[in-house]
Coordinates of C-alpha atoms and ligand atoms in Angstrom, one line a residue:
M1 CA 42.5 67.0 172.1
E2 CA 45.8 67.1 170.0
Q3 CA 49.3 66.7 170.7
T4 CA 52.4 66.9 168.7
E5 CA 55.4 67.2 171.0
P6 CA 56.4 64.1 173.3
A7 CA 54.8 65.1 176.8
P8 CA 57.5 65.8 179.3
T9 CA 57.5 63.5 182.3
P10 CA 56.7 65.2 185.3
T11 CA 59.5 65.4 187.9
D12 CA 57.3 64.4 190.8
D13 CA 53.9 63.2 191.9
A14 CA 52.5 66.8 192.8
P15 CA 49.3 67.4 190.7
A16 CA 50.0 69.6 187.5
P17 CA 49.0 73.2 188.1
V18 CA 45.6 74.0 186.4
L19 CA 45.0 77.7 185.3
K20 CA 41.5 79.0 185.3
G21 CA 39.9 81.4 182.7
I22 CA 36.8 81.8 180.8
A23 CA 35.6 78.9 178.6
A24 CA 35.6 80.8 175.3
G25 CA 35.9 78.2 172.6
P26 CA 34.6 74.6 172.8
G27 CA 36.9 71.7 172.4
G28 CA 40.3 71.0 173.7
A29 CA 43.9 70.5 172.8
V30 CA 47.4 69.5 174.1
A31 CA 50.2 71.3 172.5
P32 CA 53.4 73.2 173.8
V33 CA 53.0 77.1 174.2
A34 CA 54.1 79.5 171.7
R35 CA 53.9 83.0 173.1
M36 CA 53.1 86.0 171.0
A37 CA 56.0 88.3 170.0
A38 CA 56.3 91.5 172.3
P39 CA 55.5 94.5 170.9
P40 CA 58.1 97.0 169.9
S41 CA 59.5 99.2 172.7
L42 CA 60.7 102.7 171.8
P43 CA 64.5 103.4 172.5
E44 CA 65.4 105.4 175.6
R45 CA 66.5 108.4 173.7
E46 CA 64.3 110.2 171.5
P47 CA 66.1 111.7 168.4
E48 CA 65.7 115.2 167.8
V49 CA 63.4 116.4 164.9
V50 CA 65.1 118.3 162.5
D51 CA 62.8 118.4 159.7
T52 CA 59.2 118.4 160.7
P53 CA 57.5 118.1 157.5
A54 CA 59.6 115.1 156.5
E55 CA 58.9 113.5 160.1
Q56 CA 55.1 114.1 159.4
A57 CA 55.1 112.5 156.0
A58 CA 56.9 109.6 157.6
A59 CA 54.4 109.3 160.2
R60 CA 51.6 109.6 157.5
D61 CA 53.1 107.1 155.4
A62 CA 53.8 104.5 158.2
L63 CA 50.1 104.9 159.0
E64 CA 48.7 104.4 155.5
S65 CA 51.1 101.4 155.1
V66 CA 49.6 100.0 158.2
A67 CA 46.1 100.4 156.7
T68 CA 47.2 98.9 153.2
D69 CA 48.6 96.0 154.9
L70 CA 45.3 95.2 157.0
E71 CA 43.3 95.8 153.8
G72 CA 45.5 93.4 151.9
R73 CA 44.9 90.7 154.7
A74 CA 41.1 91.3 154.7
A75 CA 41.1 90.6 151.1
D76 CA 42.3 87.1 151.7
L77 CA 39.5 86.5 154.1
D78 CA 35.7 86.5 154.1
G79 CA 32.9 87.3 156.5
E80 CA 33.7 88.3 160.0
G81 CA 37.4 88.4 159.6
A82 CA 37.5 90.6 156.6
A83 CA 35.1 92.8 158.4
V84 CA 37.3 93.2 161.3
L85 CA 40.6 93.9 159.5
N86 CA 38.8 96.6 157.2
A87 CA 37.3 98.2 160.5
Q88 CA 40.9 98.2 161.9
A89 CA 42.4 100.1 158.7
L90 CA 39.6 102.4 159.0
M91 CA 40.8 103.3 162.5
A92 CA 44.7 103.8 161.2
R93 CA 43.2 106.1 158.4
D94 CA 41.1 108.1 160.9
P95 CA 41.9 111.9 160.1
E96 CA 41.8 112.9 163.9
L97 CA 44.3 110.3 164.6
R98 CA 46.4 111.6 161.9
R99 CA 45.9 115.3 163.0
Q100 CA 46.9 114.6 166.3
V101 CA 50.0 112.6 165.3
E102 CA 51.1 115.5 163.2
E103 CA 50.5 118.0 166.1
G104 CA 52.7 116.1 168.1
I105 CA 55.3 116.1 165.7
R106 CA 55.0 119.8 165.4
D107 CA 55.4 120.0 169.2
G108 CA 58.9 118.4 168.6
R109 CA 58.3 114.7 169.1
A110 CA 59.8 112.0 166.9
A111 CA 57.1 110.3 164.8
A112 CA 57.2 107.1 166.7
W113 CA 56.7 108.7 169.9
A114 CA 54.0 111.0 168.5
V115 CA 52.1 107.9 167.1
R116 CA 52.6 106.1 170.8
D117 CA 50.7 109.6 172.3
A118 CA 48.0 110.2 170.1
C119 CA 47.1 106.4 170.2
G120 CA 47.5 106.2 173.9
R121 CA 44.9 109.3 174.1
Y122 CA 42.4 107.6 172.0
Q123 CA 42.8 104.4 173.8
D124 CA 42.1 106.3 177.4
L125 CA 39.0 107.6 175.7
L126 CA 37.8 104.2 174.4
L127 CA 38.7 102.6 177.8
A128 CA 36.7 105.1 179.8
A129 CA 33.7 104.8 177.5
G130 CA 33.6 101.3 178.5
G131 CA 31.5 98.1 176.9
Y132 CA 32.2 97.6 173.4
L133 CA 34.3 100.6 173.0
A134 CA 36.6 99.6 175.5
E135 CA 37.3 96.3 173.8
R136 CA 38.2 98.1 170.7
A137 CA 41.2 99.5 172.7
A138 CA 43.2 96.3 171.9
D139 CA 42.5 97.1 168.0
L140 CA 44.1 100.4 168.6
A141 CA 47.3 99.4 170.8
D142 CA 47.9 97.0 167.6
I143 CA 47.8 99.9 165.1
R144 CA 50.1 101.7 167.3
D145 CA 52.5 98.8 167.6
R146 CA 52.7 98.1 163.7
T147 CA 53.1 101.6 163.1
V148 CA 55.9 102.2 165.5
A149 CA 57.4 99.0 164.1
V150 CA 57.2 100.5 160.5
L151 CA 58.7 103.5 161.5
L152 CA 61.7 102.1 163.6
G153 CA 62.4 99.6 161.0
L154 CA 61.4 96.8 163.4
P155 CA 60.0 93.6 162.9
M156 CA 56.2 93.6 162.6
P157 CA 55.0 92.5 165.9
G158 CA 52.6 89.6 165.6
L159 CA 52.1 85.7 165.7
P160 CA 55.0 83.1 166.9
D161 CA 55.8 80.5 164.1
P162 CA 57.5 77.7 166.1
G163 CA 57.4 75.6 163.1
H164 CA 55.0 73.0 164.7
E165 CA 51.4 73.1 166.2
H166 CA 50.9 75.0 169.3
V167 CA 49.0 76.8 171.9
L168 CA 49.0 80.2 171.1
V169 CA 49.3 82.2 174.4
A170 CA 49.1 86.1 174.4
D171 CA 48.2 89.1 176.8
D172 CA 45.5 89.7 174.3
L173 CA 44.8 89.2 170.6
A174 CA 44.0 92.1 168.3
P175 CA 41.7 91.1 165.3
A176 CA 44.6 91.4 163.0
D177 CA 46.2 88.7 165.0
T178 CA 43.2 86.5 165.5
V179 CA 42.3 86.4 161.9
R180 CA 45.9 85.8 160.5
L181 CA 46.0 82.6 162.5
D182 CA 47.3 79.5 160.9
T183 CA 44.8 76.9 161.9
T184 CA 46.6 74.2 160.7
R185 CA 49.2 74.9 163.4
V186 CA 47.5 76.9 166.2
R187 CA 45.5 74.3 168.0
A188 CA 44.1 76.4 170.8
I189 CA 44.2 80.2 172.2
V190 CA 44.9 81.2 175.7
T191 CA 45.0 85.0 176.7
R192 CA 45.6 86.7 180.1
L193 CA 42.9 89.3 179.1
G194 CA 39.8 89.6 177.5
G195 CA 36.0 89.2 178.2
P196 CA 33.0 87.2 177.3
T197 CA 32.4 89.3 174.3
S198 CA 36.0 90.5 173.2
H199 CA 37.1 89.7 169.6
T200 CA 39.1 86.6 170.7
V201 CA 35.9 84.9 171.7
I202 CA 34.0 85.6 168.7
L203 CA 36.5 85.0 166.3
A204 CA 37.9 81.8 168.1
R205 CA 34.2 80.4 168.2
S206 CA 34.0 81.2 164.3
L207 CA 37.3 79.2 163.4
G208 CA 36.2 76.6 165.7
L209 CA 39.3 76.9 168.2
P210 CA 39.4 76.0 171.7
A211 CA 39.8 79.0 173.7
V212 CA 40.2 80.5 177.1
V213 CA 40.4 84.0 177.9
G214 CA 40.8 86.1 180.9
C215 CA 43.2 83.3 182.3
T216 CA 45.1 84.3 185.3
G217 CA 48.7 83.2 185.2
A218 CA 48.9 82.9 181.7
E219 CA 51.8 85.7 181.8
E220 CA 54.0 82.7 183.4
L221 CA 53.4 80.2 180.7
A222 CA 57.0 79.8 178.9
D223 CA 57.6 78.8 175.3
G224 CA 57.5 75.2 174.8
V225 CA 55.6 74.2 177.9
L226 CA 53.4 71.5 177.3
V227 CA 49.7 72.7 178.3
A228 CA 46.4 70.9 178.1
V229 CA 43.6 73.6 177.0
N230 CA 39.8 72.7 177.9
G231 CA 37.8 75.2 175.9
D232 CA 34.7 73.7 177.6
T233 CA 35.6 74.2 181.3
G234 CA 37.9 77.3 180.9
T235 CA 41.0 75.4 182.3
V236 CA 44.6 75.4 181.3
E237 CA 46.6 72.2 182.9
V238 CA 50.6 72.9 182.7
D239 CA 52.8 69.8 182.2
P240 CA 49.7 67.5 182.0
A241 CA 50.8 63.6 182.9
P242 CA 51.3 61.8 179.6
E243 CA 48.5 59.6 180.1
A244 CA 46.3 62.6 180.7
A245 CA 47.5 64.1 177.6
E246 CA 47.1 60.9 175.4
Q247 CA 43.2 60.6 177.0
L248 CA 42.7 64.2 175.8
R249 CA 44.2 63.6 172.3
Q250 CA 42.1 60.4 172.0
R251 CA 39.1 62.1 173.1
A252 CA 39.8 65.1 170.6
E253 CA 40.1 62.3 167.8
H254 CA 36.9 60.5 168.8
R255 CA 35.0 63.8 169.0
R256 CA 36.1 64.9 165.5
A257 CA 35.0 61.5 164.1
V258 CA 31.5 61.3 165.6
L259 CA 31.1 64.9 165.1
S260 CA 31.7 65.0 161.4
A261 CA 29.1 62.2 161.1
S262 CA 26.5 64.5 162.7
S263 CA 24.2 65.9 160.1
G264 CA 20.9 67.1 159.6
P265 CA 18.0 68.8 161.2
G266 CA 17.9 68.9 165.0
R267 CA 15.7 66.0 166.7
T268 CA 15.9 64.4 170.4
A269 CA 16.4 60.6 170.4
D270 CA 12.5 60.4 170.4
G271 CA 12.0 62.5 167.1
V272 CA 11.1 65.9 168.9
P273 CA 12.2 68.5 166.8
V274 CA 14.5 71.3 168.0
S275 CA 15.6 73.8 165.3
L276 CA 19.3 74.2 164.8
L277 CA 20.1 77.7 163.9
L278 CA 23.0 80.1 163.0
N279 CA 24.1 83.2 164.8
A280 CA 25.0 85.4 162.0
G281 CA 26.2 89.0 161.4
E282 CA 28.6 90.3 158.5
G283 CA 29.6 87.9 155.9
D284 CA 28.8 86.1 152.7
P285 CA 25.1 85.1 152.8
D286 CA 26.1 82.1 150.8
E287 CA 28.9 81.2 153.0
A288 CA 26.6 81.2 155.9
A289 CA 23.9 79.0 154.1
A290 CA 26.6 76.6 153.4
H291 CA 26.4 75.1 156.9
D292 CA 24.3 72.6 157.7
S293 CA 21.5 74.3 159.8
E294 CA 17.9 75.0 159.5
G295 CA 18.3 78.8 159.0
I296 CA 19.4 81.7 161.2
G297 CA 18.2 82.3 164.6
L298 CA 19.8 85.5 165.3
L299 CA 20.9 87.9 162.4
R300 CA 22.8 90.9 164.3
T301 CA 21.9 93.6 162.0
E302 CA 24.3 96.1 163.9
F303 CA 26.8 95.4 161.1
L304 CA 24.9 97.3 158.5
F305 CA 24.9 100.5 161.1
L306 CA 28.5 100.3 162.5
D307 CA 31.2 102.3 161.7
R308 CA 29.1 104.8 159.9
A309 CA 28.2 108.5 160.3
E310 CA 24.5 107.9 158.8
P311 CA 22.2 105.2 159.1
P312 CA 22.0 102.8 156.0
T313 CA 19.1 103.8 153.6
I314 CA 15.9 101.9 153.1
I315 CA 17.3 100.5 149.7
E316 CA 20.7 99.7 151.2
Q317 CA 19.0 97.6 153.7
T318 CA 16.5 95.8 151.3
E319 CA 19.5 94.8 149.3
A320 CA 21.3 93.3 152.1
Y321 CA 18.4 91.4 153.7
T322 CA 17.3 90.4 149.9
R323 CA 20.9 88.6 149.5
L324 CA 20.4 86.8 152.8
F325 CA 16.8 85.6 152.3
R326 CA 17.8 84.3 148.7
A327 CA 20.5 82.4 150.2
F328 CA 18.3 80.8 152.8
A329 CA 15.6 80.3 150.5
G330 CA 13.3 77.1 152.3
R331 CA 14.8 78.2 155.6
T332 CA 14.2 80.4 158.4
V333 CA 16.0 84.0 158.7
T334 CA 15.4 85.5 162.2
V335 CA 16.1 89.2 161.9
R336 CA 16.8 91.1 165.1
T337 CA 15.9 94.7 164.7
L338 CA 18.9 97.2 165.5
D339 CA 20.4 96.6 169.1
A340 CA 22.1 100.0 169.2
G341 CA 23.1 101.6 172.6
S342 CA 25.2 100.3 175.7
D343 CA 27.7 97.9 174.3
K344 CA 27.0 98.9 170.9
P345 CA 26.9 102.7 170.5
L346 CA 26.1 104.3 167.4
A347 CA 26.9 107.9 166.4
F348 CA 23.4 108.4 164.8
A349 CA 21.2 106.6 167.4
A350 CA 22.8 108.8 170.4
T351 CA 20.4 108.8 173.3
G352 CA 22.2 111.6 175.4
P353 CA 24.6 111.1 178.3
E354 CA 23.7 108.2 180.6
D355 CA 25.6 107.0 183.5
N356 CA 24.7 103.3 183.0
P357 CA 24.1 102.7 179.3
A358 CA 23.5 99.0 179.8
L359 CA 20.4 99.9 182.0
G360 CA 19.7 103.0 179.6
V361 CA 18.2 103.6 176.2
R362 CA 19.5 100.6 174.3
G363 CA 17.7 98.0 172.2
F364 CA 14.0 98.3 171.4
R365 CA 14.0 101.5 173.6
T366 CA 16.1 103.3 171.2
A367 CA 12.9 103.5 169.3
R368 CA 11.3 106.0 171.8
V369 CA 14.3 108.5 170.4
H370 CA 14.6 107.6 167.1
P371 CA 11.3 106.0 165.8
N372 CA 12.4 106.2 161.9
L373 CA 15.5 103.7 162.8
L374 CA 13.2 101.0 163.5
S375 CA 10.4 102.1 161.0
D376 CA 12.9 102.0 158.1
Q377 CA 14.4 98.7 159.3
L378 CA 11.0 97.1 159.0
T379 CA 10.1 98.3 155.8
A380 CA 13.2 97.2 154.4
I381 CA 12.8 93.6 156.0
A382 CA 9.3 93.5 154.5
A383 CA 10.5 94.6 151.0
A384 CA 13.1 92.0 151.1
A385 CA 10.7 89.3 152.1
D386 CA 8.2 90.5 149.2
A387 CA 11.1 90.8 146.7
T388 CA 12.2 87.0 147.4
D389 CA 8.7 85.7 147.0
H390 CA 8.6 84.8 151.0
K391 CA 10.7 81.8 149.8
A392 CA 12.6 82.0 153.3
K393 CA 10.2 82.1 156.4
V394 CA 11.2 85.6 157.6
R395 CA 10.8 86.2 161.3
V396 CA 11.7 89.6 162.9
M397 CA 12.3 90.2 166.4
A398 CA 13.0 93.4 169.0
P399 CA 16.1 93.3 171.3
M400 CA 15.6 94.2 175.1
V401 CA 12.0 94.2 175.1
S402 CA 10.7 94.7 179.1
T403 CA 7.1 94.7 179.0
S404 CA 4.1 93.0 177.5
A405 CA 3.0 96.9 176.4
E406 CA 6.4 96.8 174.4
A407 CA 6.0 93.7 172.7
E408 CA 2.4 94.7 171.7
E409 CA 3.9 98.0 170.5
F410 CA 6.8 96.1 168.5
A411 CA 4.0 93.7 167.1
A412 CA 2.0 96.5 165.9
L413 CA 4.9 98.4 164.1
A414 CA 5.9 95.2 162.4
R415 CA 2.4 94.7 161.0
T416 CA 2.1 98.0 159.8
A417 CA 5.4 97.4 158.1
G418 CA 3.5 94.4 156.6
L419 CA 5.3 91.6 158.6
G420 CA 3.6 89.1 160.9
G421 CA -0.2 88.2 161.1
S422 CA 0.6 85.1 158.6
T423 CA 2.4 82.0 158.5
A424 CA 4.9 83.5 155.9
T425 CA 6.4 86.0 158.4
E426 CA 6.4 86.1 162.4
V427 CA 7.0 88.5 164.9
G428 CA 8.7 87.9 168.1
V429 CA 10.8 89.6 170.9
M430 CA 13.8 88.6 172.7
V431 CA 13.8 88.0 176.4
E432 CA 17.0 89.6 177.9
V433 CA 15.5 91.2 180.8
P434 CA 14.2 89.2 183.8
A435 CA 10.9 91.4 183.7
A436 CA 10.2 89.9 180.3
A437 CA 11.3 86.4 181.4
L438 CA 8.9 86.5 184.5
L439 CA 6.0 87.8 182.4
A440 CA 6.5 85.8 179.3
D441 CA 2.9 84.3 179.1
R442 CA 1.6 88.1 178.6
L443 CA 4.4 88.9 176.2
L444 CA 3.3 85.7 174.1
K445 CA -0.1 87.1 173.7
Y446 CA 1.2 89.8 171.4
V447 CA 4.0 87.9 169.3
D448 CA 4.4 84.6 167.8
F449 CA 7.7 83.4 169.3
V450 CA 10.3 84.8 171.9
S451 CA 14.1 84.1 171.6
I452 CA 16.1 84.3 174.9
G453 CA 19.3 86.1 174.7
T454 CA 21.2 84.4 177.7
N455 CA 24.1 87.0 177.4
D456 CA 22.0 89.8 178.3
L457 CA 19.7 87.8 180.6
A458 CA 22.6 86.6 182.6
Q459 CA 24.0 90.3 182.8
Y460 CA 20.5 91.6 184.0
T461 CA 19.5 88.5 186.2
M462 CA 23.1 88.6 188.1
A463 CA 23.5 92.2 188.1
A464 CA 27.1 91.8 186.4
D465 CA 28.5 93.6 183.5
R466 CA 28.7 91.2 180.5
T467 CA 31.8 93.3 179.0
L468 CA 33.9 92.2 182.4
G469 CA 36.3 89.7 182.6
S470 CA 36.2 89.8 186.2
L471 CA 32.9 88.1 187.1
P472 CA 32.9 85.0 185.0
D473 CA 31.3 83.0 187.6
L474 CA 28.2 85.1 188.1
L475 CA 27.8 85.4 184.1
D476 CA 27.9 81.5 183.9
P477 CA 25.1 80.4 181.9
W478 CA 24.4 77.6 184.3
Q479 CA 23.5 79.9 187.4
P480 CA 20.0 78.2 188.6
A481 CA 18.5 81.8 188.6
L482 CA 19.2 82.1 185.0
L483 CA 17.8 78.6 184.5
S484 CA 14.7 79.1 186.6
L485 CA 13.9 82.1 184.5
I486 CA 14.5 80.2 181.3
D487 CA 12.0 77.5 182.7
R488 CA 9.6 80.2 183.3
V489 CA 9.6 81.3 179.7
G490 CA 9.6 77.5 178.5
S491 CA 6.5 76.8 180.3
A492 CA 4.6 80.1 178.9
G493 CA 5.8 78.8 175.6
A494 CA 4.4 75.6 176.0
K495 CA 1.1 76.7 177.5
S496 CA 0.7 79.1 174.6
S497 CA 2.0 76.6 171.9
R498 CA 4.5 79.4 171.0
S499 CA 7.9 78.9 170.0
V500 CA 10.5 79.6 172.6
G501 CA 14.4 79.8 171.3
V502 CA 17.6 80.4 172.7
C503 CA 20.3 82.5 170.8
G504 CA 22.5 83.4 173.4
E505 CA 26.2 81.8 173.9
A506 CA 24.1 79.2 176.3
A507 CA 23.0 77.7 173.3
A508 CA 26.4 76.7 172.2
D509 CA 27.1 74.0 175.2
P510 CA 26.0 70.7 174.3
L511 CA 25.1 69.8 177.7
L512 CA 23.4 72.9 178.5
A513 CA 21.3 72.8 175.2
L514 CA 20.0 69.7 176.7
V515 CA 18.8 71.5 179.8
L516 CA 17.4 74.0 177.7
V517 CA 15.5 71.6 175.7
G518 CA 14.1 70.0 179.1
L519 CA 13.1 73.6 180.1
G520 CA 11.0 74.1 177.0
V521 CA 13.2 75.6 174.4
N522 CA 12.3 74.4 170.8
S523 CA 15.1 76.2 168.9
L524 CA 18.8 76.6 169.4
S525 CA 20.7 79.2 167.8
T526 CA 24.8 79.3 167.8
A527 CA 27.8 80.1 166.2
P528 CA 28.4 77.4 163.2
P529 CA 31.1 75.3 164.7
A530 CA 28.9 74.3 167.9
L531 CA 26.2 73.1 165.9
P532 CA 27.4 69.2 165.5
A533 CA 27.9 68.8 169.1
V534 CA 24.6 70.0 169.9
R535 CA 22.9 68.0 167.3
Y536 CA 24.9 64.9 168.5
A537 CA 23.8 65.4 172.1
L538 CA 20.1 66.0 171.3
A539 CA 20.0 62.7 169.1
R540 CA 21.1 60.8 172.3
H541 CA 18.4 62.0 174.6
T542 CA 14.5 61.6 174.6
K543 CA 12.4 65.1 175.3
A544 CA 11.7 63.3 178.9
D545 CA 15.6 62.8 179.3
C546 CA 16.0 66.6 178.5
R547 CA 13.2 67.3 181.3
G548 CA 15.1 65.1 183.7
L549 CA 18.3 66.7 183.3
A550 CA 16.9 70.2 183.6
E551 CA 15.2 69.4 186.8
L552 CA 18.7 68.3 188.0
A553 CA 20.2 71.4 187.1
L554 CA 17.5 73.5 188.4
A555 CA 17.9 72.0 192.0
A556 CA 21.6 72.6 192.0
D557 CA 22.7 75.5 194.2
I558 CA 25.9 76.2 192.1
P559 CA 26.9 76.4 188.4
E560 CA 29.8 73.6 189.1
R561 CA 27.3 71.4 190.7
S562 CA 24.7 71.7 188.3
R563 CA 27.2 71.1 185.4
E564 CA 28.7 68.2 187.3
V565 CA 25.2 66.4 188.0
V566 CA 24.1 66.9 184.5
R567 CA 27.3 65.4 183.2
G568 CA 26.6 62.4 185.6
A569 CA 23.2 61.9 184.4
A570 CA 23.5 62.5 180.6
H571 CA 24.5 59.9 178.0
P572 CA 28.1 58.7 178.5
E573 CA 28.8 59.2 174.8
V574 CA 27.7 62.8 175.5
A575 CA 29.1 63.3 178.7
N576 CA 32.6 62.2 177.4
L577 CA 32.7 63.9 174.0
Ligands
LIG601 C1 22.1 88.0 174.0 O1 22.2 89.0 174.7 O2 22.1 86.8 174.6 C2 22.3 88.1 172.7 C3 22.0 87.0 171.6 O3 22.3 89.3 172.2 P1 23.6 89.8 171.8 O4 24.9 89.2 172.3 O5 23.8 90.6 170.6 O6 23.3 91.4 172.9
LIG602 MG1 21.4 90.9 173.8

């Protein structure tokens, strides 16, 4: 953990207040707060519009300049950051948004007011749609604020620059803010809003920054107040005692030193291999390949399909997979077929109105309605594997499989496309639904491997919407019910000598990774910054140690207790990392 300013001395012996949120990016930091600048507010008096066409032109120009600015910043970035900003620029250029703004001006509103109204209407629609779309509402609010600032000649809302290292505190972060962060100055992120799948979480993880989101009380944190942020436990300690701050700082230094020395394939202390893989999506394949990993454990192929009116062609998809397989020659690439629906809706994969889209036609079920989307994708994956002479080990898996009949059906479709049935390519399914976990032994009769998606498995096991920030305790991957389902899948894998992976966020927690290995998991897939700590933890425990930790975790009644007993029994160098 880092500290740049002298810690203030507490005025009395009362314990420092500790705010609680969702642990969203591992590690920790101690630094003073710098709050995000407030968005521009409209003056009380709205000016009268005297020249409607000129006012409409001003609004158009402002939206265009915001889009151009976003694209300009995207050009300086790669990967996920660039994709997020480009998608936001597309929103600013949305013809329907522009039409509504112009209509508002025709009805007598000044440009800035018309922008506010039109964006507000869109935001309401996104929020009402829920899930992934609701989380895009923050992107639109950012476009509104930037456009209003341009129109009123106000400074662009955005990130603070206090001139020293700081903990960035905000209500919520728009993607434009998160990807513009100066990682040499920002030591951690704390937001009042935001759920476990918000952009802040995804991007903070890809930047390797500690983060706490959905943090109650963050609005009270004033500029300059010293805070200790713990991204592993989701806590923010206000005015930590100097000794505690110093301890945290030393721990962070130690952590950095040992983790930078951790490299190579995953192994337990007694040499049992545990593949360490990456979760990947949009981005430069060569950049992804540069990380010290044994391959990709989850390629979220949605990036090829999102923000499009039509699905990508087989040729387009083949090219994208070919680039990736080439970059990962000699390693594994696990391609997940399109996971459309629910929190990832796609216009061309619509499945009709549903009251509960998370329980509806999503993931593999989409193939019931749009079989060609899946068969075309499998054809493209097989063609790319052929085009690269099978130099990467290509594995293909379907999301949201619930029954052994579905596993059998997916395996047959993959084989028809030329995948599976050999050691060169493998076919698997994700275990994200309790039904699939309970009968994993039956699923494994039809597929070569399973990969557990703990994000969805937690949501369906605990009946708690994963996109809500308000139920983090139920979505905690240390919940014993979730662990017992994983135990069941691990045993099924061991009995059938099939591989069992975890590619949900649970794999990124080093202590939980040990528990997962003890439950029979033999590959772990996470965002790149989390891999070194997981590798380090594995190397200090034998497989039998991991089983012992798993038994302790299974026996605990609540996640907090589970974490505590496992930490207490783990190797001290890992427990205190
Ligand atoms: C999961 O559900 O854990 C998973 C890895 O898939 P996604 O987060 O993309 O739904
Ligand atoms: Mg999932």
